[in-house]
Tab-separated table of C-alpha atoms in Angstrom:
chain	number	residue	atom	x	y	z
A	22	MET	CA	-26.258	7.373	-11.732
A	23	PRO	CA	-27.381	6.520	-15.396
A	24	PRO	CA	-28.021	2.685	-16.233
A	25	THR	CA	-25.139	0.600	-17.666
A	26	PRO	CA	-25.233	1.278	-21.348
A	27	SER	CA	-25.408	-1.643	-23.719
A	28	TYR	CA	-22.776	-2.888	-26.265
A	29	PRO	CA	-22.993	-4.569	-29.736
A	30	SER	CA	-24.197	-7.962	-28.803
A	31	GLY	CA	-25.681	-10.868	-30.970
A	32	GLN	CA	-25.505	-14.837	-31.124
A	33	ASP	CA	-21.786	-16.366	-30.405
A	34	ALA	CA	-21.966	-18.928	-32.789
A	35	ARG	CA	-18.008	-19.485	-32.599
A	36	ALA	CA	-16.483	-22.936	-33.603
A	37	ILE	CA	-14.207	-24.500	-31.933
A	38	ASP	CA	-10.399	-23.531	-32.287
A	39	LEU	CA	-6.785	-24.054	-30.663
A	40	LEU	CA	-7.489	-21.304	-28.024
A	41	ASP	CA	-10.476	-23.574	-26.564
A	42	GLU	CA	-8.417	-26.708	-27.188
A	43	VAL	CA	-5.542	-25.088	-25.045
A	44	ALA	CA	-8.003	-24.123	-22.642
A	45	SER	CA	-9.288	-27.517	-22.542
A	46	PHE	CA	-5.968	-29.254	-21.578
A	47	ILE	CA	-5.128	-26.720	-19.023
A	48	ALA	CA	-8.365	-27.273	-17.227
A	49	ALA	CA	-8.002	-31.024	-17.481
A	50	ALA	CA	-4.372	-30.845	-16.100
A	51	ALA	CA	-5.362	-28.975	-13.420
A	52	PRO	CA	-6.027	-30.116	-9.730
A	53	HIS	CA	-8.772	-28.091	-9.481
A	54	PRO	CA	-10.296	-27.174	-13.143
A	55	ASN	CA	-11.656	-23.702	-13.544
A	56	HIS	CA	-12.699	-22.596	-17.126
A	57	ASP	CA	-11.742	-18.885	-16.819
A	58	ILE	CA	-8.256	-19.443	-15.669
A	59	ALA	CA	-7.840	-22.019	-17.873
A	60	MET	CA	-8.613	-19.614	-20.982
A	61	ALA	CA	-6.566	-16.808	-19.262
A	62	GLY	CA	-3.513	-19.192	-19.712
A	63	ALA	CA	-4.599	-20.159	-23.338
A	64	ILE	CA	-5.261	-16.394	-24.225
A	65	ALA	CA	-1.355	-15.611	-22.716
A	66	LEU	CA	0.461	-18.613	-24.352
A	67	LEU	CA	-0.663	-17.948	-27.680
A	68	SER	CA	-0.808	-14.520	-27.817
A	69	GLY	CA	3.478	-15.054	-26.389
A	70	ILE	CA	3.802	-17.212	-29.463
A	71	CYS	CA	1.570	-14.946	-32.089
A	72	GLY	CA	2.459	-11.660	-30.751
A	73	ARG	CA	4.826	-9.982	-33.129
A	74	CYS	CA	4.241	-11.926	-36.120
A	75	TYR	CA	0.408	-11.191	-36.633
A	76	ASN	CA	-0.976	-7.934	-36.637
A	77	THR	CA	-4.380	-6.309	-36.256
A	78	PHE	CA	-5.443	-4.684	-39.263
A	79	THR	CA	-4.827	-1.234	-37.630
A	80	GLY	CA	-1.131	-2.456	-37.284
A	81	ALA	CA	-0.913	-3.694	-33.450
A	82	GLY	CA	0.569	-6.710	-32.243
A	83	LEU	CA	-1.062	-9.264	-30.521
A	84	ASN	CA	0.629	-8.891	-27.231
A	85	GLN	CA	-1.168	-8.830	-24.068
A	86	TYR	CA	-0.970	-8.283	-20.888
A	87	LEU	CA	-3.573	-9.994	-18.664
A	88	LEU	CA	-4.012	-9.814	-14.896
A	89	MET	CA	-5.964	-12.497	-13.475
A	90	LEU	CA	-7.286	-12.662	-9.620
A	91	ALA	CA	-8.615	-15.344	-7.862
A	92	SER	CA	-8.685	-16.454	-4.246
A	93	THR	CA	-6.118	-18.883	-2.454
A	94	GLY	CA	-7.125	-22.144	-3.446
A	95	MET	CA	-8.972	-22.025	-6.756
A	96	GLY	CA	-6.037	-23.034	-8.567
A	97	LYS	CA	-4.946	-20.300	-10.500
A	98	GLU	CA	-1.448	-21.756	-10.745
A	99	ALA	CA	-2.748	-23.986	-13.520
A	100	ALA	CA	-2.183	-21.827	-16.151
A	101	ALA	CA	1.492	-20.925	-15.684
A	102	SER	CA	1.512	-24.699	-14.746
A	103	GLY	CA	-0.294	-25.604	-18.243
A	104	ILE	CA	1.869	-23.297	-20.541
A	105	SER	CA	4.881	-24.887	-19.155
A	106	LYS	CA	3.546	-28.685	-20.142
A	107	LEU	CA	2.339	-27.558	-23.552
A	108	LEU	CA	5.430	-26.027	-24.853
A	109	ARG	CA	7.805	-28.550	-23.034
A	110	ALA	CA	5.552	-31.163	-24.684
A	111	VAL	CA	5.951	-29.578	-28.117
A	112	ALA	CA	9.763	-28.757	-27.971
A	113	THR	CA	10.630	-32.043	-26.964
A	114	ASP	CA	8.123	-34.387	-28.969
A	115	SER	CA	7.320	-32.468	-31.998
A	116	GLY	CA	10.144	-31.423	-33.743
A	117	VAL	CA	10.030	-27.681	-32.496
A	118	PRO	CA	12.677	-27.589	-30.146
A	119	ALA	CA	12.917	-23.724	-30.456
A	120	ALA	CA	9.324	-23.492	-29.054
A	121	ILE	CA	10.569	-23.444	-25.795
A	122	GLU	CA	12.122	-19.965	-26.154
A	123	PHE	CA	8.538	-18.779	-26.261
A	124	LYS	CA	8.926	-19.150	-22.367
A	125	GLY	CA	9.889	-15.481	-20.750
A	126	PRO	CA	11.596	-14.825	-17.868
A	127	ALA	CA	10.810	-14.185	-14.341
A	128	LEU	CA	10.158	-9.873	-14.163
A	129	VAL	CA	12.973	-9.047	-12.019
A	130	SER	CA	14.488	-5.827	-13.356
A	131	ALA	CA	14.289	-3.717	-16.558
A	132	PRO	CA	17.801	-4.665	-17.645
A	133	GLY	CA	17.074	-8.636	-17.239
A	134	LEU	CA	13.831	-8.143	-19.225
A	135	ILE	CA	15.519	-6.252	-22.208
A	136	LYS	CA	17.986	-8.336	-22.527
A	137	TRP	CA	15.700	-11.436	-22.796
A	138	LEU	CA	14.005	-9.605	-25.656
A	139	ASP	CA	17.059	-8.780	-27.548
A	140	LYS	CA	17.837	-12.396	-28.256
A	141	ARG	CA	13.860	-13.803	-28.006
A	142	SER	CA	11.755	-11.336	-29.545
A	143	SER	CA	8.112	-12.939	-28.418
A	144	VAL	CA	7.452	-14.429	-24.993
A	145	VAL	CA	4.891	-14.720	-22.724
A	146	SER	CA	6.040	-14.187	-18.848
A	147	VAL	CA	4.187	-15.468	-16.192
A	148	ALA	CA	4.395	-13.152	-12.690
A	149	GLY	CA	2.510	-15.117	-9.766
A	150	GLU	CA	1.877	-12.724	-6.965
A	151	PHE	CA	1.612	-9.726	-9.234
A	152	GLY	CA	-0.274	-7.854	-7.112
A	153	TYR	CA	2.777	-7.297	-4.506
A	154	LYS	CA	4.503	-5.944	-7.739
A	155	LEU	CA	2.197	-3.199	-8.348
A	156	LYS	CA	2.114	-2.418	-4.583
A	157	ALA	CA	5.794	-1.875	-5.203
A	158	PHE	CA	5.288	0.165	-8.048
A	159	ALA	CA	2.392	2.242	-6.639
A	160	SER	CA	4.586	2.941	-3.597
A	161	ALA	CA	5.466	6.759	-2.502
A	162	ARG	CA	8.648	5.028	-2.306
A	163	VAL	CA	9.143	3.188	-4.990
A	164	ASN	CA	12.973	2.062	-5.404
A	165	PRO	CA	14.760	3.063	-8.659
A	166	ASN	CA	14.478	-1.018	-10.114
A	167	ASP	CA	10.554	-1.123	-9.861
A	168	GLU	CA	10.590	2.304	-11.125
A	169	LEU	CA	12.440	1.566	-14.286
A	170	LEU	CA	10.651	-1.994	-14.602
A	171	LYS	CA	7.350	-0.190	-14.688
A	172	ALA	CA	8.396	2.278	-17.192
A	173	THR	CA	9.982	-0.438	-19.203
A	174	LEU	CA	6.475	-2.368	-19.174
A	175	LEU	CA	4.603	1.010	-20.195
A	176	ASP	CA	6.923	1.455	-23.290
A	177	LEU	CA	7.063	-2.142	-24.249
A	178	TYR	CA	3.048	-2.744	-24.396
A	179	GLY	CA	2.732	-0.753	-27.873
A	180	LYS	CA	6.349	-1.805	-29.794
A	181	SER	CA	4.881	-5.219	-30.844
A	182	GLY	CA	3.153	-4.179	-34.170
A	183	ALA	CA	5.434	-4.312	-37.376
A	184	GLY	CA	7.880	-1.234	-37.863
A	185	SER	CA	8.152	-0.535	-34.242
A	186	VAL	CA	11.228	-0.140	-32.372
A	187	PHE	CA	12.085	-0.273	-28.292
A	188	ASP	CA	15.133	1.737	-27.806
A	189	PRO	CA	16.815	0.052	-24.642
A	190	LEU	CA	18.979	3.389	-23.830
A	191	ALA	CA	16.495	4.516	-20.893
A	192	TYR	CA	16.004	1.758	-19.385
A	193	SER	CA	19.219	-0.349	-18.665
A	194	GLU	CA	22.210	0.404	-17.261
A	195	ARG	CA	25.213	1.345	-20.094
A	196	GLU	CA	26.980	-1.804	-19.572
A	197	LYS	CA	23.763	-3.955	-20.011
A	198	GLN	CA	22.458	-1.898	-23.073
A	199	THR	CA	21.427	-4.180	-26.198
A	200	GLY	CA	21.026	-2.189	-29.359
A	201	SER	CA	17.578	-1.564	-30.432
A	202	ILE	CA	15.108	-4.342	-30.525
A	203	VAL	CA	12.595	-4.430	-33.318
A	204	SER	CA	8.735	-5.270	-32.758
A	205	PRO	CA	9.548	-6.968	-29.137
A	206	SER	CA	6.243	-8.788	-27.734
A	207	LEU	CA	5.994	-8.972	-24.259
A	208	THR	CA	2.811	-11.025	-23.201
A	209	LEU	CA	2.377	-10.790	-19.249
A	210	LEU	CA	0.092	-12.781	-17.052
A	211	GLY	CA	0.054	-11.473	-13.723
A	212	GLU	CA	-1.324	-13.627	-10.986
A	213	SER	CA	-2.558	-12.135	-7.730
A	214	VAL	CA	-5.399	-12.703	-4.888
A	215	PRO	CA	-8.015	-9.887	-5.951
A	216	SER	CA	-7.568	-7.594	-1.937
A	217	VAL	CA	-3.687	-7.715	-2.831
A	218	VAL	CA	-4.229	-5.851	-6.124
A	219	TYR	CA	-7.065	-3.788	-5.379
A	220	GLU	CA	-5.406	-2.400	-2.666
A	221	ALA	CA	-2.337	-1.307	-4.798
A	222	LEU	CA	-4.857	-0.047	-7.686
A	223	GLY	CA	-5.445	3.867	-6.756
A	224	GLU	CA	-6.085	6.604	-9.337
A	225	SER	CA	-2.356	7.236	-9.965
A	226	MET	CA	-2.061	3.731	-11.483
A	227	VAL	CA	-4.445	4.353	-13.771
A	228	LEU	CA	-3.932	7.530	-14.843
A	229	SER	CA	-0.034	6.226	-15.306
A	230	GLY	CA	-1.646	4.160	-18.462
A	231	LEU	CA	-0.208	1.015	-16.634
A	232	LEU	CA	-3.716	-0.625	-15.289
A	233	PRO	CA	-5.886	0.469	-18.516
A	234	ARG	CA	-2.962	-1.901	-20.542
A	235	PHE	CA	-4.089	-4.819	-18.530
A	236	THR	CA	-7.217	-7.123	-19.213
A	237	VAL	CA	-8.438	-7.653	-15.636
A	238	LEU	CA	-9.767	-10.984	-15.152
A	239	GLU	CA	-11.271	-11.761	-11.832
A	240	ILE	CA	-11.964	-15.289	-11.531
A	241	THR	CA	-15.507	-15.895	-9.273
A	242	GLY	CA	-17.631	-18.572	-7.846
A	243	GLU	CA	-16.578	-22.172	-5.827
A	244	ARG	CA	-13.335	-24.269	-6.411
A	245	SER	CA	-14.387	-26.929	-8.220
A	246	PRO	CA	-13.509	-30.387	-6.729
A	247	LEU	CA	-10.148	-32.363	-6.857
A	248	ASN	CA	-9.232	-33.672	-10.413
A	249	GLU	CA	-8.115	-36.823	-9.331
A	250	ASN	CA	-6.724	-38.046	-13.325
A	251	PRO	CA	-5.364	-34.885	-14.085
A	252	ALA	CA	-3.674	-34.887	-17.933
A	253	SER	CA	-0.275	-35.135	-17.949
A	254	GLU	CA	0.026	-34.778	-21.824
A	255	PRO	CA	-1.659	-33.042	-24.375
A	256	THR	CA	-3.258	-35.161	-26.935
A	257	SER	CA	-1.025	-35.558	-30.223
A	258	GLU	CA	-3.675	-33.622	-32.086
A	259	LEU	CA	-3.471	-30.721	-29.560
A	260	ARG	CA	0.559	-31.086	-29.513
A	261	GLN	CA	0.818	-30.956	-33.498
A	262	ARG	CA	-1.583	-28.395	-33.744
A	263	LEU	CA	0.427	-26.142	-31.557
A	264	ALA	CA	3.515	-27.105	-33.137
A	265	ASP	CA	2.397	-25.955	-36.502
A	266	LEU	CA	1.584	-22.778	-34.903
A	267	CYS	CA	5.126	-22.507	-32.897
A	268	ALA	CA	6.881	-23.516	-36.100
A	269	TYR	CA	5.298	-20.800	-38.546
A	270	SER	CA	5.435	-18.024	-35.942
A	271	LEU	CA	9.006	-18.573	-35.453
A	272	GLN	CA	9.681	-19.063	-39.105
A	273	LEU	CA	8.059	-15.201	-39.358
A	274	ASN	CA	9.960	-13.902	-36.552
A	275	SER	CA	13.274	-15.194	-38.148
A	276	GLY	CA	12.564	-13.044	-41.352
A	277	ASN	CA	10.498	-10.279	-39.465
A	278	ARG	CA	7.851	-11.005	-41.282
A	279	THR	CA	4.222	-9.993	-40.200
A	280	LEU	CA	0.965	-11.011	-41.310
A	281	THR	CA	-1.847	-8.235	-41.083
A	282	VAL	CA	-5.258	-9.680	-40.135
A	283	GLN	CA	-8.146	-8.250	-41.884
A	284	PRO	CA	-11.765	-8.631	-40.729
A	285	ASP	CA	-14.676	-10.113	-42.756
A	286	ASP	CA	-17.744	-7.481	-43.480
A	287	GLU	CA	-19.511	-8.260	-40.227
A	288	GLY	CA	-16.461	-8.809	-38.073
A	289	GLY	CA	-15.445	-5.341	-39.128
A	290	LYS	CA	-18.747	-3.483	-38.719
A	291	LEU	CA	-18.473	-5.125	-35.235
A	292	LEU	CA	-15.137	-4.006	-33.906
A	293	ARG	CA	-16.086	-0.262	-35.824
A	294	LYS	CA	-19.348	-0.517	-33.861
A	295	PHE	CA	-17.932	-0.919	-30.564
A	296	GLY	CA	-14.906	1.271	-31.390
A	297	GLN	CA	-17.572	4.126	-32.132
A	298	TRP	CA	-19.179	2.919	-28.667
A	299	VAL	CA	-16.247	3.035	-26.673
A	300	THR	CA	-15.470	7.018	-27.878
A	301	ASP	CA	-18.559	7.574	-26.589
A	302	GLU	CA	-18.449	6.010	-23.506
A	303	ILE	CA	-15.159	8.088	-22.805
A	304	ASN	CA	-16.996	11.416	-24.244
A	305	ALA	CA	-19.643	10.857	-21.654
A	306	HIS	CA	-17.773	10.770	-18.646
A	307	ASN	CA	-16.386	13.333	-16.494
A	308	SER	CA	-13.971	10.654	-14.452
A	309	GLU	CA	-10.416	10.723	-15.986
A	310	VAL	CA	-10.011	7.411	-14.260
A	311	THR	CA	-13.306	6.311	-16.279
A	312	LYS	CA	-11.732	7.685	-19.389
A	313	GLU	CA	-8.591	6.098	-19.000
A	314	LEU	CA	-10.016	2.946	-18.348
A	315	TRP	CA	-12.195	3.141	-21.508
A	316	ASN	CA	-9.082	4.461	-23.559
A	317	ARG	CA	-7.620	1.040	-24.462
A	318	ALA	CA	-11.028	-0.955	-25.247
A	319	HIS	CA	-10.951	-1.104	-28.531
A	320	LEU	CA	-7.322	-1.710	-28.740
A	321	LYS	CA	-7.562	-4.667	-26.645
A	322	ALA	CA	-10.736	-6.119	-28.216
A	323	LEU	CA	-8.976	-6.025	-31.772
A	324	LYS	CA	-5.767	-7.692	-30.437
A	325	LEU	CA	-8.043	-10.317	-28.598
A	326	ALA	CA	-10.697	-10.788	-31.860
A	327	THR	CA	-7.596	-11.111	-34.008
A	328	LEU	CA	-6.137	-14.031	-31.670
A	329	ARG	CA	-9.176	-15.671	-32.091
A	330	ALA	CA	-9.107	-15.844	-35.889
A	331	VAL	CA	-5.139	-16.773	-35.814
A	332	ALA	CA	-6.134	-19.754	-33.176
A	333	ARG	CA	-8.847	-20.969	-35.710
A	334	ASN	CA	-6.668	-20.666	-39.046
A	335	HIS	CA	-2.785	-19.449	-38.755
A	336	LEU	CA	-2.111	-19.213	-42.443
A	337	ALA	CA	-5.277	-17.904	-43.395
A	338	PRO	CA	-6.754	-15.554	-40.335
A	339	LEU	CA	-9.721	-14.100	-41.130
A	340	VAL	CA	-11.681	-11.718	-38.055
A	341	ASN	CA	-15.403	-12.763	-38.407
A	342	TYR	CA	-18.165	-11.930	-36.615
A	343	ALA	CA	-17.943	-14.513	-33.983
A	344	ASP	CA	-14.537	-13.600	-33.163
A	345	ALA	CA	-15.191	-9.684	-32.371
A	346	LEU	CA	-18.068	-10.310	-30.667
A	347	TRP	CA	-16.410	-12.464	-28.178
A	348	ALA	CA	-13.595	-9.876	-27.526
A	349	THR	CA	-16.065	-7.088	-27.338
A	350	ASN	CA	-18.005	-9.015	-24.798
A	351	LEU	CA	-14.994	-10.021	-23.069
A	352	ILE	CA	-13.308	-6.172	-22.885
A	353	ALA	CA	-16.517	-4.495	-22.071
A	354	ALA	CA	-17.541	-6.544	-19.607
A	355	GLN	CA	-14.209	-6.427	-17.767
A	356	THR	CA	-14.139	-3.093	-18.410
A	357	HIS	CA	-17.401	-2.122	-16.262
A	358	ALA	CA	-16.650	-4.121	-13.634
A	359	LEU	CA	-13.335	-2.579	-13.211
A	360	ILE	CA	-14.800	0.813	-13.386
A	361	GLY	CA	-17.220	-0.336	-10.716
A	362	LYS	CA	-14.341	-1.294	-8.360
A	363	PHE	CA	-13.403	2.086	-8.442
A	364	GLU	CA	-16.785	4.013	-8.428
A	365	SER	CA	-17.501	2.041	-5.351
A	366	GLY	CA	-14.443	2.414	-3.307
A	367	GLU	CA	-13.021	-0.835	-3.673
A	368	THR	CA	-9.768	-0.034	-5.278
A	369	GLY	CA	-6.969	2.054	-3.616
A	370	PRO	CA	-5.626	2.533	0.253
A	371	GLU	CA	-9.172	2.543	1.622
A	372	ALA	CA	-8.936	3.455	5.394
A	373	GLY	CA	-10.185	7.129	6.148
A	374	ASN	CA	-9.784	8.375	2.368
A	375	PRO	CA	-11.235	11.308	2.382
A	376	ALA	CA	-11.306	12.022	-1.435
A	377	LYS	CA	-13.131	8.647	-2.053
A	378	GLN	CA	-15.750	9.177	1.169
A	379	GLU	CA	-16.150	12.244	-0.367
A	380	ARG	CA	-17.097	10.805	-3.728
A	381	ALA	CA	-18.999	8.088	-2.542
A	382	LEU	CA	-21.552	10.269	-0.583
A	383	CYS	CA	-21.881	12.779	-3.596
A	384	GLU	CA	-22.500	9.320	-5.524
A	385	VAL	CA	-25.480	8.223	-3.098
A	386	ILE	CA	-26.898	11.932	-3.292
A	387	GLU	CA	-26.636	11.987	-7.157
A	388	TYR	CA	-28.286	8.756	-7.624
A	389	TYR	CA	-31.114	9.285	-5.193
A	390	CYS	CA	-31.931	12.469	-6.820
A	391	ASN	CA	-31.802	11.317	-10.512
A	392	GLN	CA	-33.431	8.003	-10.339
A	393	PRO	CA	-37.105	7.180	-10.258
A	394	TRP	CA	-38.304	6.512	-6.608
A	395	GLN	CA	-38.648	2.452	-7.586
A	396	ASN	CA	-34.772	2.415	-7.517
A	397	VAL	CA	-34.573	4.138	-4.326
A	398	LYS	CA	-37.557	3.097	-2.107
A	399	GLY	CA	-35.452	0.324	-0.757
A	400	TRP	CA	-33.670	2.198	1.737
A	401	ASP	CA	-34.726	4.475	4.603
A	402	GLY	CA	-37.083	7.332	3.137
A	403	ARG	CA	-40.539	8.351	1.637
A	404	GLU	CA	-41.914	8.785	-1.672
A	405	ALA	CA	-42.958	12.525	-0.804
A	406	TYR	CA	-39.155	13.142	0.478
A	407	HIS	CA	-37.989	11.909	-2.700
A	408	ARG	CA	-40.556	14.118	-4.557
A	409	ASP	CA	-39.250	16.907	-2.863
A	410	GLY	CA	-35.440	16.262	-3.269
A	411	VAL	CA	-35.250	15.213	0.359
A	412	ILE	CA	-32.548	12.730	1.233
A	413	THR	CA	-32.320	11.587	5.072
A	414	GLN	CA	-29.377	10.518	6.846
A	415	SER	CA	-30.316	7.497	7.515
A	416	HIS	CA	-30.777	6.408	3.645
A	417	ILE	CA	-27.097	8.148	3.228
A	418	GLN	CA	-25.886	5.657	6.194
A	419	GLN	CA	-27.794	2.362	5.031
A	420	ARG	CA	-26.185	3.231	1.695
A	421	LEU	CA	-22.428	4.378	2.968
A	422	TYR	CA	-21.869	1.775	5.824
A	423	ARG	CA	-20.698	-1.271	3.797
A	424	ARG	CA	-18.541	0.574	1.662
A	425	ALA	CA	-14.892	-0.217	1.819
A	426	THR	CA	-13.752	3.226	2.386
A	427	PHE	CA	-16.015	3.633	5.237
A	428	ALA	CA	-16.049	0.033	6.652
A	429	LYS	CA	-12.632	0.152	6.996
A	430	ASP	CA	-12.122	3.321	8.593
A	431	PRO	CA	-9.953	2.730	11.754
A	432	ARG	CA	-12.775	5.719	13.395
A	433	GLY	CA	-15.758	3.595	12.183
A	434	ALA	CA	-18.150	4.029	9.538
A	435	LYS	CA	-20.513	6.107	11.866
A	436	ASP	CA	-18.012	8.857	12.614
A	437	ALA	CA	-16.442	8.915	8.869
A	438	ILE	CA	-20.099	9.260	7.620
A	439	GLN	CA	-20.667	12.090	9.844
A	440	ARG	CA	-17.110	13.491	8.890
A	441	VAL	CA	-18.017	13.840	4.757
A	442	ILE	CA	-21.434	15.090	5.789
A	443	LYS	CA	-20.127	17.958	7.584
A	444	THR	CA	-18.225	18.528	4.956
A	445	LEU	CA	-20.408	19.351	2.226
A	446	LEU	CA	-22.419	21.017	4.898
A	447	GLU	CA	-19.712	23.605	5.147
A	448	ALA	CA	-18.989	23.980	1.561
A	449	ASP	CA	-22.793	24.621	1.505
A	450	ILE	CA	-22.943	21.655	-1.231
A	451	ILE	CA	-25.973	20.451	0.975
A	452	ARG	CA	-28.306	22.047	3.415
A	453	GLU	CA	-30.030	20.799	6.789
A	454	ILE	CA	-33.768	21.049	6.631
A	455	ASN	CA	-34.777	22.285	10.104
A	456	ARG	CA	-36.685	19.669	11.833
A	457	LYS	CA	-39.351	21.982	12.601
A	458	GLN	CA	-40.238	21.961	8.889
A	459	MET	CA	-40.093	18.459	7.978
A	460	THR	CA	-42.559	17.647	11.354
A	461	GLU	CA	-44.729	20.385	9.655
A	462	LYS	CA	-44.625	18.961	6.376
A	463	TYR	CA	-44.358	15.310	6.487
A	464	GLY	CA	-45.320	14.676	10.469
A	465	ARG	CA	-41.802	13.249	10.867
A	466	GLN	CA	-38.831	14.371	11.702
A	467	PRO	CA	-35.686	12.588	10.818
A	468	ARG	CA	-32.179	14.194	10.322
A	469	ALA	CA	-32.636	15.315	6.434
A	470	PHE	CA	-30.792	17.286	3.489
A	471	GLY	CA	-31.344	19.259	0.869
A	472	VAL	CA	-29.225	19.743	-2.437
A	473	SER	CA	-27.926	23.344	-2.723
A	474	ASP	CA	-25.618	22.890	-5.494
A	475	PRO	CA	-26.498	19.601	-7.642
A	476	ASP	CA	-23.895	20.970	-10.073
A	477	GLU	CA	-20.825	20.457	-7.438
A	478	VAL	CA	-22.467	16.998	-6.218
A	479	MET	CA	-22.600	15.909	-9.778
A	480	LYS	CA	-18.827	16.854	-10.286
A	481	ARG	CA	-17.530	15.311	-6.918
A	482	ALA	CA	-19.850	12.190	-7.677
A	483	LYS	CA	-17.869	11.404	-11.230
A	484	GLY	CA	-14.203	12.247	-9.372
A	485	GLY	CA	-13.958	15.975	-9.754
A	486	PHE	CA	-12.261	17.922	-6.938
């Protein structure tokens, strides 16, 4: 397997801004503070406020689809709670009662969502246990309501830019239809435990375009100690800064006006470099899943970098190098992590999935054959085997036993590995080496194989069948 490519980087000298302040409050108000959960909430809140009235220099709105994954007990509900506290404080104590309109509806149906957006054109909606909604979307027996809601979410993601129009005709019942909605901005923060989401994320979820629209943030590490004195109200300074942003955004929205945020020279250079790097990643892979997961990475980084600039100065935002660096680092990291989940067979229905099992075996063979000895010597084998392209069954088993697609096979990992080996043998992709030959050449006779069709191994390792 090729090494993970590097992407544009440098020193992050970013100053404290409204995103950081909002995240600090969400963490301070949480029973079990977690910075990553708090930052997910901060991104969602500010995207909900700014999603329609600020655009990237490419003309995209700033709405986000975020998927926050955390184990039970980690405190992921703090994001939703913090968003509500902040909007309520601005609405009741800072003279901007309409700020509460940035809080969006629950995701129940397409008609209900469209009706809401017709009245409130820029909102943030928090969807708890969103993994189960993804499972419903992915089901072969998806009900018409969920199928329509999925189609609506796919369409809405790209409609927040200036001049975009959402036509509700195809997504709602005739008696519930609204007129066309100009630049609706839906920011979605989905919460779930990782296991439920990864089971729902089959390749169809990627190829449909829904998953690539999400920035997936998996919260790892340990649960923090109990915060015995959680903050109940934001400081007056934070409340006023947020109120100023809400008031200005509401003013822009009411006049259908948009501010296009430009980058400075260094910020623009880094964003262009990242865009080219993403293009190179897409061109370098045969897997359609990998291509799709990189496809919107540049757009997502543009949105985040622009949001950071607005958070620093909403009256005269300018994307600088630090904004671009923070955004590109975040998007590159989450995309690599998600691709890794697909490559390791940790997504989709795992138990006994033949395609995933065959791909996993070919990945192991391809890696073994194309990596230097020092990268593979930790598993069964000898340097002489590796030099001659001989891979033992024991090496294969050691590499595959713990992969989810084998470990969860109802007939057991050992039997599953044997079945896939047999499939490759019958297709003449690999050939078993006679044990007498093994003894004569190496003085040992483990069951071992050689590759007879390296191009097919490479193809299947990349997800092509």
